[in-house]
Short mmCIF file of C-alpha atoms in Angstrom, two decimals:
data_model
loop_
_atom_site.label_atom_id
_atom_site.label_comp_id
_atom_site.label_asym_id
_atom_site.label_seq_id
_atom_site.Cartn_x
_atom_site.Cartn_y
_atom_site.Cartn_z
CA UNK A 1 34.56 62.66 107.38
CA UNK A 2 35.53 64.92 110.27
CA UNK A 3 38.65 64.68 112.43
CA UNK A 4 36.47 63.54 115.33
CA UNK A 5 35.16 60.63 113.27
CA UNK A 6 38.72 59.60 112.41
CA UNK A 7 39.71 59.83 116.10
CA UNK A 8 36.65 57.70 117.02
CA UNK A 9 37.71 55.11 114.47
CA UNK A 10 41.26 55.04 115.88
CA UNK A 11 39.88 54.75 119.41
CA UNK A 12 37.67 51.81 118.40
CA UNK A 13 40.55 50.10 116.61
CA UNK A 14 42.88 50.43 119.61
CA UNK A 15 40.16 49.21 121.95
CA UNK A 16 40.10 45.89 120.09
CA UNK A 17 43.85 45.26 120.49
CA UNK A 18 45.28 42.66 122.88
CA UNK A 19 46.17 43.82 126.39
CA UNK A 20 49.84 43.30 125.58
CA UNK A 21 49.75 45.75 122.63
CA UNK A 22 51.97 48.80 123.07
CA UNK A 23 52.57 51.93 121.00
CA UNK A 24 56.12 53.31 121.12
CA UNK A 25 57.18 56.78 119.99
CA UNK A 26 60.58 58.15 121.00
CA UNK A 27 61.04 57.38 124.69
CA UNK A 28 57.33 56.83 125.36
CA UNK A 29 55.65 53.45 125.63
CA UNK A 30 51.83 53.51 125.81
CA UNK A 31 49.58 50.57 126.60
CA UNK A 32 46.28 50.55 124.76
CA UNK A 33 44.47 52.23 127.69
CA UNK A 34 47.20 54.86 128.03
CA UNK A 35 47.02 55.43 124.26
CA UNK A 36 43.28 56.07 124.37
CA UNK A 37 43.65 58.41 127.38
CA UNK A 38 46.37 60.31 125.57
CA UNK A 39 44.27 60.51 122.44
CA UNK A 40 41.48 62.07 124.49
CA UNK A 41 43.54 64.74 126.27
CA UNK A 42 46.58 65.58 124.09
CA UNK A 43 45.75 67.68 121.03
CA UNK A 44 49.19 67.34 119.41
CA UNK A 45 49.14 63.56 119.86
CA UNK A 46 45.67 63.42 118.35
CA UNK A 47 46.79 65.49 115.35
CA UNK A 48 49.82 63.27 114.82
CA UNK A 49 47.76 60.08 114.87
CA UNK A 50 45.16 61.52 112.48
CA UNK A 51 47.97 62.73 110.20
CA UNK A 52 49.67 59.35 109.83
CA UNK A 53 46.40 57.44 109.46
CA UNK A 54 45.12 59.81 106.77
CA UNK A 55 48.50 59.78 105.01
CA UNK A 56 48.39 55.98 104.89
CA UNK A 57 44.85 55.98 103.52
CA UNK A 58 45.72 58.48 100.81
CA UNK A 59 48.80 56.48 99.85
CA UNK A 60 46.87 53.22 99.61
CA UNK A 61 44.12 54.85 97.56
CA UNK A 62 46.72 56.38 95.28
CA UNK A 63 48.42 53.02 94.84
CA UNK A 64 51.81 54.64 95.53
CA UNK A 65 53.27 52.11 98.01
CA UNK A 66 54.39 49.40 95.60
CA UNK B 1 92.68 43.38 113.17
CA UNK B 2 90.99 46.73 112.49
CA UNK B 3 87.23 46.69 113.06
CA UNK B 4 84.94 47.83 110.28
CA UNK B 5 82.04 48.72 112.58
CA UNK B 6 81.56 49.87 116.17
CA UNK B 7 78.07 48.86 117.37
CA UNK B 8 76.81 50.91 120.34
CA UNK B 9 73.59 49.75 122.02
CA UNK B 10 72.75 50.72 125.60
CA UNK B 11 69.92 49.05 127.54
CA UNK B 12 68.16 50.85 130.39
CA UNK B 13 64.44 51.06 129.69
CA UNK B 14 61.59 49.31 127.91
CA UNK B 15 62.28 50.89 124.51
CA UNK B 16 65.96 49.97 124.60
CA UNK B 17 64.97 46.33 125.10
CA UNK B 18 63.88 46.47 121.46
CA UNK B 19 66.85 48.51 120.22
CA UNK B 20 69.32 46.14 121.91
CA UNK B 21 67.59 43.20 120.21
CA UNK B 22 67.91 45.02 116.87
CA UNK B 23 71.62 45.66 117.47
CA UNK B 24 72.20 41.97 118.26
CA UNK B 25 70.46 41.10 114.98
CA UNK B 26 73.00 43.27 113.11
CA UNK B 27 75.88 41.74 115.09
CA UNK B 28 74.72 38.27 114.03
CA UNK B 29 74.69 39.46 110.40
CA UNK B 30 78.20 40.90 110.70
CA UNK B 31 79.44 37.59 112.14
CA UNK B 32 77.67 35.64 109.39
CA UNK B 33 79.49 37.76 106.76
CA UNK B 34 82.82 37.49 108.56
CA UNK B 35 83.14 41.23 109.20
CA UNK B 36 85.29 42.43 112.07
CA UNK B 37 83.47 44.65 114.54
CA UNK B 38 83.52 45.95 118.10
CA UNK B 39 80.39 46.17 120.22
CA UNK B 40 79.54 48.26 123.27
CA UNK B 41 76.33 46.80 124.65
CA UNK B 42 74.34 47.55 127.78
CA UNK B 43 76.47 49.19 130.51
CA UNK B 44 79.56 49.32 128.25
CA UNK B 45 77.80 51.73 125.90
CA UNK B 46 79.02 55.01 127.41
CA UNK B 47 80.87 58.03 126.06
CA UNK B 48 84.30 57.16 127.47
CA UNK B 49 84.39 53.72 125.81
CA UNK B 50 82.96 55.03 122.53
CA UNK B 51 85.51 57.84 122.31
CA UNK B 52 88.36 55.46 123.12
CA UNK B 53 87.52 53.09 120.27
CA UNK B 54 86.74 55.79 117.71
CA UNK B 55 90.00 57.58 118.54
CA UNK B 56 92.02 54.37 118.30
CA UNK B 57 90.44 53.23 115.01
CA UNK B 58 89.97 56.22 112.67
CA UNK B 59 88.64 54.02 109.84
CA UNK B 60 85.98 52.29 111.95
CA UNK B 61 82.33 53.06 111.11
CA UNK B 62 79.81 53.93 113.81
CA UNK B 63 76.41 52.36 114.46
CA UNK B 64 74.03 53.35 117.27
CA UNK B 65 70.82 51.65 118.44
CA UNK B 66 69.14 53.56 121.25
CA UNK B 67 67.55 56.92 122.03
CA UNK B 68 68.58 59.99 120.09
CA UNK B 69 67.74 63.66 120.06
CA UNK B 70 68.31 66.36 117.45
CA UNK B 71 71.88 67.06 118.59
CA UNK B 72 72.98 63.85 120.34
CA UNK B 73 72.87 60.06 120.54
CA UNK B 74 72.58 58.59 124.05
CA UNK B 75 74.47 56.09 126.17
CA UNK B 76 73.68 53.66 128.98
CA UNK B 77 74.32 56.26 131.68
CA UNK B 78 71.76 58.50 129.93
CA UNK B 79 74.54 60.86 128.90
CA UNK B 80 75.37 61.47 125.25
CA UNK B 81 77.95 59.18 123.65
CA UNK B 82 78.19 61.57 120.68
CA UNK B 83 76.90 65.16 120.66
CA UNK B 84 77.91 68.47 119.11
CA UNK B 85 80.90 68.74 121.48
CA UNK B 86 82.62 65.58 120.16
CA UNK B 87 81.01 65.19 116.73
CA UNK B 88 84.53 65.55 115.24
CA UNK B 89 84.93 61.86 116.13
CA UNK B 90 82.50 61.02 113.30
CA UNK B 91 84.66 62.78 110.69
CA UNK B 92 84.89 60.78 107.46
CA UNK B 93 83.04 57.72 108.86
CA UNK B 94 79.88 55.89 107.80
CA UNK B 95 77.37 56.48 110.62
CA UNK B 96 74.25 54.30 110.92
CA UNK B 97 71.74 55.60 113.44
CA UNK B 98 68.71 53.63 114.51
CA UNK B 99 67.52 56.33 116.91
CA UNK B 100 65.20 59.33 116.94
CA UNK B 101 65.85 62.76 115.44
CA UNK B 102 69.68 62.75 115.32
CA UNK B 103 69.71 63.50 111.58
CA UNK B 104 68.16 66.89 112.31
CA UNK B 105 71.27 68.62 113.72
CA UNK B 106 73.96 66.08 114.72
CA UNK B 107 73.71 64.41 111.31
CA UNK B 108 74.16 67.72 109.47
CA UNK B 109 77.28 68.55 111.52
CA UNK B 110 78.71 65.07 110.93
CA UNK B 111 78.00 65.36 107.19
CA UNK B 112 79.83 68.71 107.10
CA UNK B 113 82.86 66.81 108.45
CA UNK B 114 82.72 64.36 105.55
CA UNK B 115 80.69 61.62 107.27
CA UNK B 116 77.88 59.61 105.71
CA UNK B 117 74.95 59.93 108.13
CA UNK B 118 71.99 57.51 108.06
CA UNK B 119 69.23 58.45 110.49
CA UNK B 120 65.84 59.94 111.18
CA UNK B 121 64.79 63.60 111.31
CA UNK B 122 62.01 63.12 113.87
CA UNK B 123 60.72 60.71 116.53
CA UNK B 124 60.55 57.08 115.39
CA UNK B 125 57.38 55.16 116.21
CA UNK B 126 56.31 51.52 116.13
CA UNK B 127 53.77 49.10 117.62
CA UNK B 128 54.74 45.95 119.46
CA UNK B 129 52.36 43.75 117.45
CA UNK B 130 54.81 44.15 114.54
CA UNK B 131 58.16 44.11 116.37
CA UNK B 132 59.78 41.70 113.88
CA UNK B 133 58.70 43.76 110.87
CA UNK B 134 60.06 46.97 112.42
CA UNK B 135 63.34 45.22 113.33
CA UNK B 136 63.71 44.18 109.70
CA UNK B 137 62.95 47.73 108.52
CA UNK B 138 65.33 49.47 110.96
CA UNK B 139 68.22 47.10 110.10
CA UNK B 140 67.57 46.79 106.37
CA UNK B 141 69.90 49.61 105.36
CA UNK B 142 73.02 48.48 107.19
CA UNK B 143 72.55 44.90 106.02
CA UNK B 144 72.38 46.04 102.38
CA UNK B 145 75.49 48.13 102.97
CA UNK B 146 77.25 45.07 104.39
CA UNK B 147 76.11 43.25 101.23
CA UNK B 148 77.98 45.85 99.16
CA UNK B 149 75.34 48.28 97.92
CA UNK B 150 75.99 52.04 97.73
CA UNK B 151 74.36 54.22 100.37
CA UNK B 152 71.99 55.63 97.73
CA UNK B 153 70.91 52.10 96.82
CA UNK B 154 70.59 51.17 100.50
CA UNK B 155 68.23 54.10 101.09
CA UNK B 156 66.12 53.34 98.01
CA UNK B 157 65.89 49.63 98.86
CA UNK B 158 65.06 50.34 102.51
CA UNK B 159 62.25 52.77 101.68
CA UNK B 160 60.83 50.33 99.13
CA UNK B 161 60.98 47.49 101.67
CA UNK B 162 59.31 49.68 104.33
CA UNK B 163 56.47 50.37 101.87
CA UNK B 164 56.09 46.62 101.22
CA UNK B 165 56.08 45.89 104.94
CA UNK B 166 53.50 48.63 105.54
CA UNK B 167 51.21 47.14 102.87
CA UNK B 168 51.59 43.65 104.39
CA UNK B 169 50.82 44.97 107.88
CA UNK B 170 47.64 46.64 106.64
CA UNK B 171 46.62 43.42 104.86
CA UNK B 172 47.14 41.60 108.17
CA UNK B 173 44.85 44.06 109.97
CA UNK B 174 47.72 45.87 111.76
CA UNK B 175 46.57 49.26 110.56
CA UNK B 176 48.44 51.48 113.00
CA UNK B 177 51.65 49.49 112.53
CA UNK B 178 51.37 50.18 108.80
CA UNK B 179 50.85 53.89 109.40
CA UNK B 180 53.89 54.05 111.73
CA UNK B 181 56.01 52.17 109.17
CA UNK B 182 55.11 54.72 106.48
CA UNK B 183 55.83 57.65 108.82
CA UNK B 184 59.24 56.18 109.75
CA UNK B 185 59.99 55.65 106.06
CA UNK B 186 59.22 59.31 105.33
CA UNK B 187 61.54 60.67 108.03
CA UNK B 188 64.45 58.36 107.10
CA UNK B 189 67.40 60.13 105.43
CA UNK B 190 70.96 59.38 104.39
CA UNK B 191 73.35 62.30 103.92
CA UNK B 192 76.26 61.66 101.57
CA UNK B 193 78.58 63.82 99.48
CA UNK B 194 76.09 63.57 96.59
CA UNK B 195 72.95 63.80 98.72
CA UNK B 196 73.13 66.74 101.14
CA UNK B 197 70.51 67.55 103.79
CA UNK B 198 67.34 69.17 102.47
CA UNK B 199 66.80 72.92 103.18
CA UNK B 200 63.86 72.13 105.50
CA UNK B 201 66.22 70.28 107.87
CA UNK B 202 67.28 73.68 109.25
CA UNK B 203 65.09 75.83 111.52
CA UNK B 204 66.70 79.06 110.22
CA UNK B 205 64.81 80.73 107.31
CA UNK B 206 68.03 82.39 106.06
CA UNK B 207 69.87 79.05 106.08
CA UNK B 208 66.97 77.46 104.18
CA UNK B 209 67.24 80.23 101.55
CA UNK B 210 71.01 79.84 101.32
CA UNK B 211 70.75 76.05 100.85
CA UNK B 212 67.95 76.45 98.32
CA UNK B 213 69.99 78.78 96.13
CA UNK B 214 73.52 77.47 96.65
CA UNK B 215 72.81 73.74 97.28
CA UNK B 216 75.41 72.11 99.60
CA UNK B 217 77.48 75.30 100.00
CA UNK B 218 74.60 76.93 101.89
CA UNK B 219 75.23 74.59 104.85
CA UNK B 220 78.79 75.91 105.22
CA UNK B 221 78.01 79.64 105.30
CA UNK B 222 78.60 80.83 108.86
CA UNK B 223 76.40 83.34 110.66
CA UNK B 224 79.39 85.70 110.89
CA UNK B 225 79.72 85.66 107.11
CA UNK B 226 75.98 86.33 106.61
CA UNK B 227 75.98 89.17 109.16
CA UNK B 228 79.10 90.58 107.50
CA UNK B 229 77.43 90.65 104.09
CA UNK B 230 74.29 92.26 105.58
CA UNK B 231 76.34 94.91 107.43
CA UNK B 232 78.45 95.69 104.40
CA UNK B 233 75.53 96.25 102.06
CA UNK B 234 73.49 98.12 104.68
CA UNK B 235 76.51 100.36 105.06
CA UNK B 236 76.75 100.99 101.31
CA UNK B 237 73.04 101.76 101.15
CA UNK B 238 73.28 104.25 104.04
CA UNK B 239 76.30 105.93 102.46
CA UNK B 240 74.65 106.32 99.06
CA UNK B 241 71.40 107.55 100.63
CA UNK B 242 73.10 110.17 102.76
CA UNK B 243 75.39 111.32 100.00
CA UNK B 244 72.46 112.20 97.78
CA UNK B 245 70.15 113.41 100.56
CA UNK B 246 72.45 115.31 102.95
CA UNK B 247 76.14 115.68 102.18
CA UNK B 248 75.70 118.15 99.32
CA UNK B 249 73.43 120.36 101.44
CA UNK B 250 75.62 120.99 104.51
CA UNK B 251 78.70 123.17 105.10
CA UNK B 252 80.69 120.67 107.15
CA UNK B 253 80.33 117.07 105.97
CA UNK B 254 82.40 115.73 108.89
CA UNK B 255 79.62 116.07 111.47
CA UNK B 256 77.82 112.97 112.77
CA UNK B 257 75.42 111.70 110.11
CA UNK B 258 74.30 108.63 108.25
CA UNK B 259 77.18 108.66 105.77
CA UNK B 260 79.73 107.88 108.47
CA UNK B 261 77.54 105.22 110.08
CA UNK B 262 77.22 103.65 106.65
CA UNK B 263 80.98 103.67 106.25
CA UNK B 264 81.38 102.10 109.71
CA UNK B 265 78.90 99.32 108.82
CA UNK B 266 80.62 98.65 105.51
CA UNK B 267 84.10 98.42 107.07
CA UNK B 268 82.86 96.24 109.96
CA UNK B 269 81.06 93.97 107.51
CA UNK B 270 84.18 93.70 105.40
CA UNK B 271 86.25 92.73 108.46
CA UNK B 272 83.71 90.06 109.46
CA UNK B 273 83.70 88.55 105.99
CA UNK B 274 87.48 88.64 105.67
CA UNK B 275 87.98 87.05 109.11
CA UNK B 276 85.58 84.25 108.21
CA UNK B 277 87.20 83.60 104.85
CA UNK B 278 90.67 83.53 106.40
CA UNK B 279 89.52 81.01 109.03
CA UNK B 280 88.01 78.89 106.28
CA UNK B 281 91.24 78.96 104.28
CA UNK B 282 93.19 77.93 107.37
CA UNK B 283 90.87 74.96 107.93
CA UNK B 284 91.15 73.96 104.27
CA UNK B 285 94.89 73.97 104.65
CA UNK B 286 94.51 71.60 107.64
CA UNK B 287 92.30 69.30 105.49
CA UNK B 288 89.09 69.77 107.47
CA UNK B 289 85.83 70.49 105.62
CA UNK B 290 84.07 73.29 107.54
#
């Protein structure tokens, strides 16, 4: 699976969230539309989101959480 | 009555709406357990008020719920309540920080002064569809401390609980919330006397090496001391090189050449090191850990 496919999956997931859903990181608060726009234009933001999603998947597959 | 905790929680933007709510949750827990505390909430949460209370009550612990940066924690007037210029106020206290990044530099300096520093080494993230779960996670450590657990146990229990919460969020379909919870868990640290900051906390490759080889002591080596050592040994190397390469071949050894530069480096390095050691001894005599 390529990074672009992961980003597409994140984009689709966010698109299904309620309009009141917000993502908060540091001082920034992003609505779902702002999140998707940011994902499209900001390379570092995209890399961060892919990193944490992949890390979670690996952890779940490895059964390490609990 | 002397307070056990000072709770500082400004409120001036959308994010601090959540952090203020988290601080009030901790205040309710303190009241439930009958623990004496002071609180500086909303517009009261500024540097002047914080310094006044911390100066008046040297045994009072410090808790902060708001924005942070690598070298400061912020107040309601968007100025730092604690930064590197007044970090001495945290000397010897337990410091609980529910803010971004302050464990990176401010936390290290506070730890060097004998403080326990709970905090995060990077930006904290969360999603609003799991606000209650994140509130529980961010406050879990201080509540376990109030319950009587050691800081080591608090950290272990908090990370385990954050993993459980992350799993539950994923099961509930809140995938991104789960990923953020895991990321926050991984950047959470607690510096104590037995658990110093990791080498990677520093940006400086020499500091990282020093901490790797000397453990906690590496954090206390000053740049002056390191430069002194480097100068001294560079000087010795120059002197030895020139003695074998040049001094035996010339009529007048007192002309300008590498041997004398080497001697100058070695003496300068020695003076740097000695000055640093003397300052350290003076501070030890005053009872301050450098």
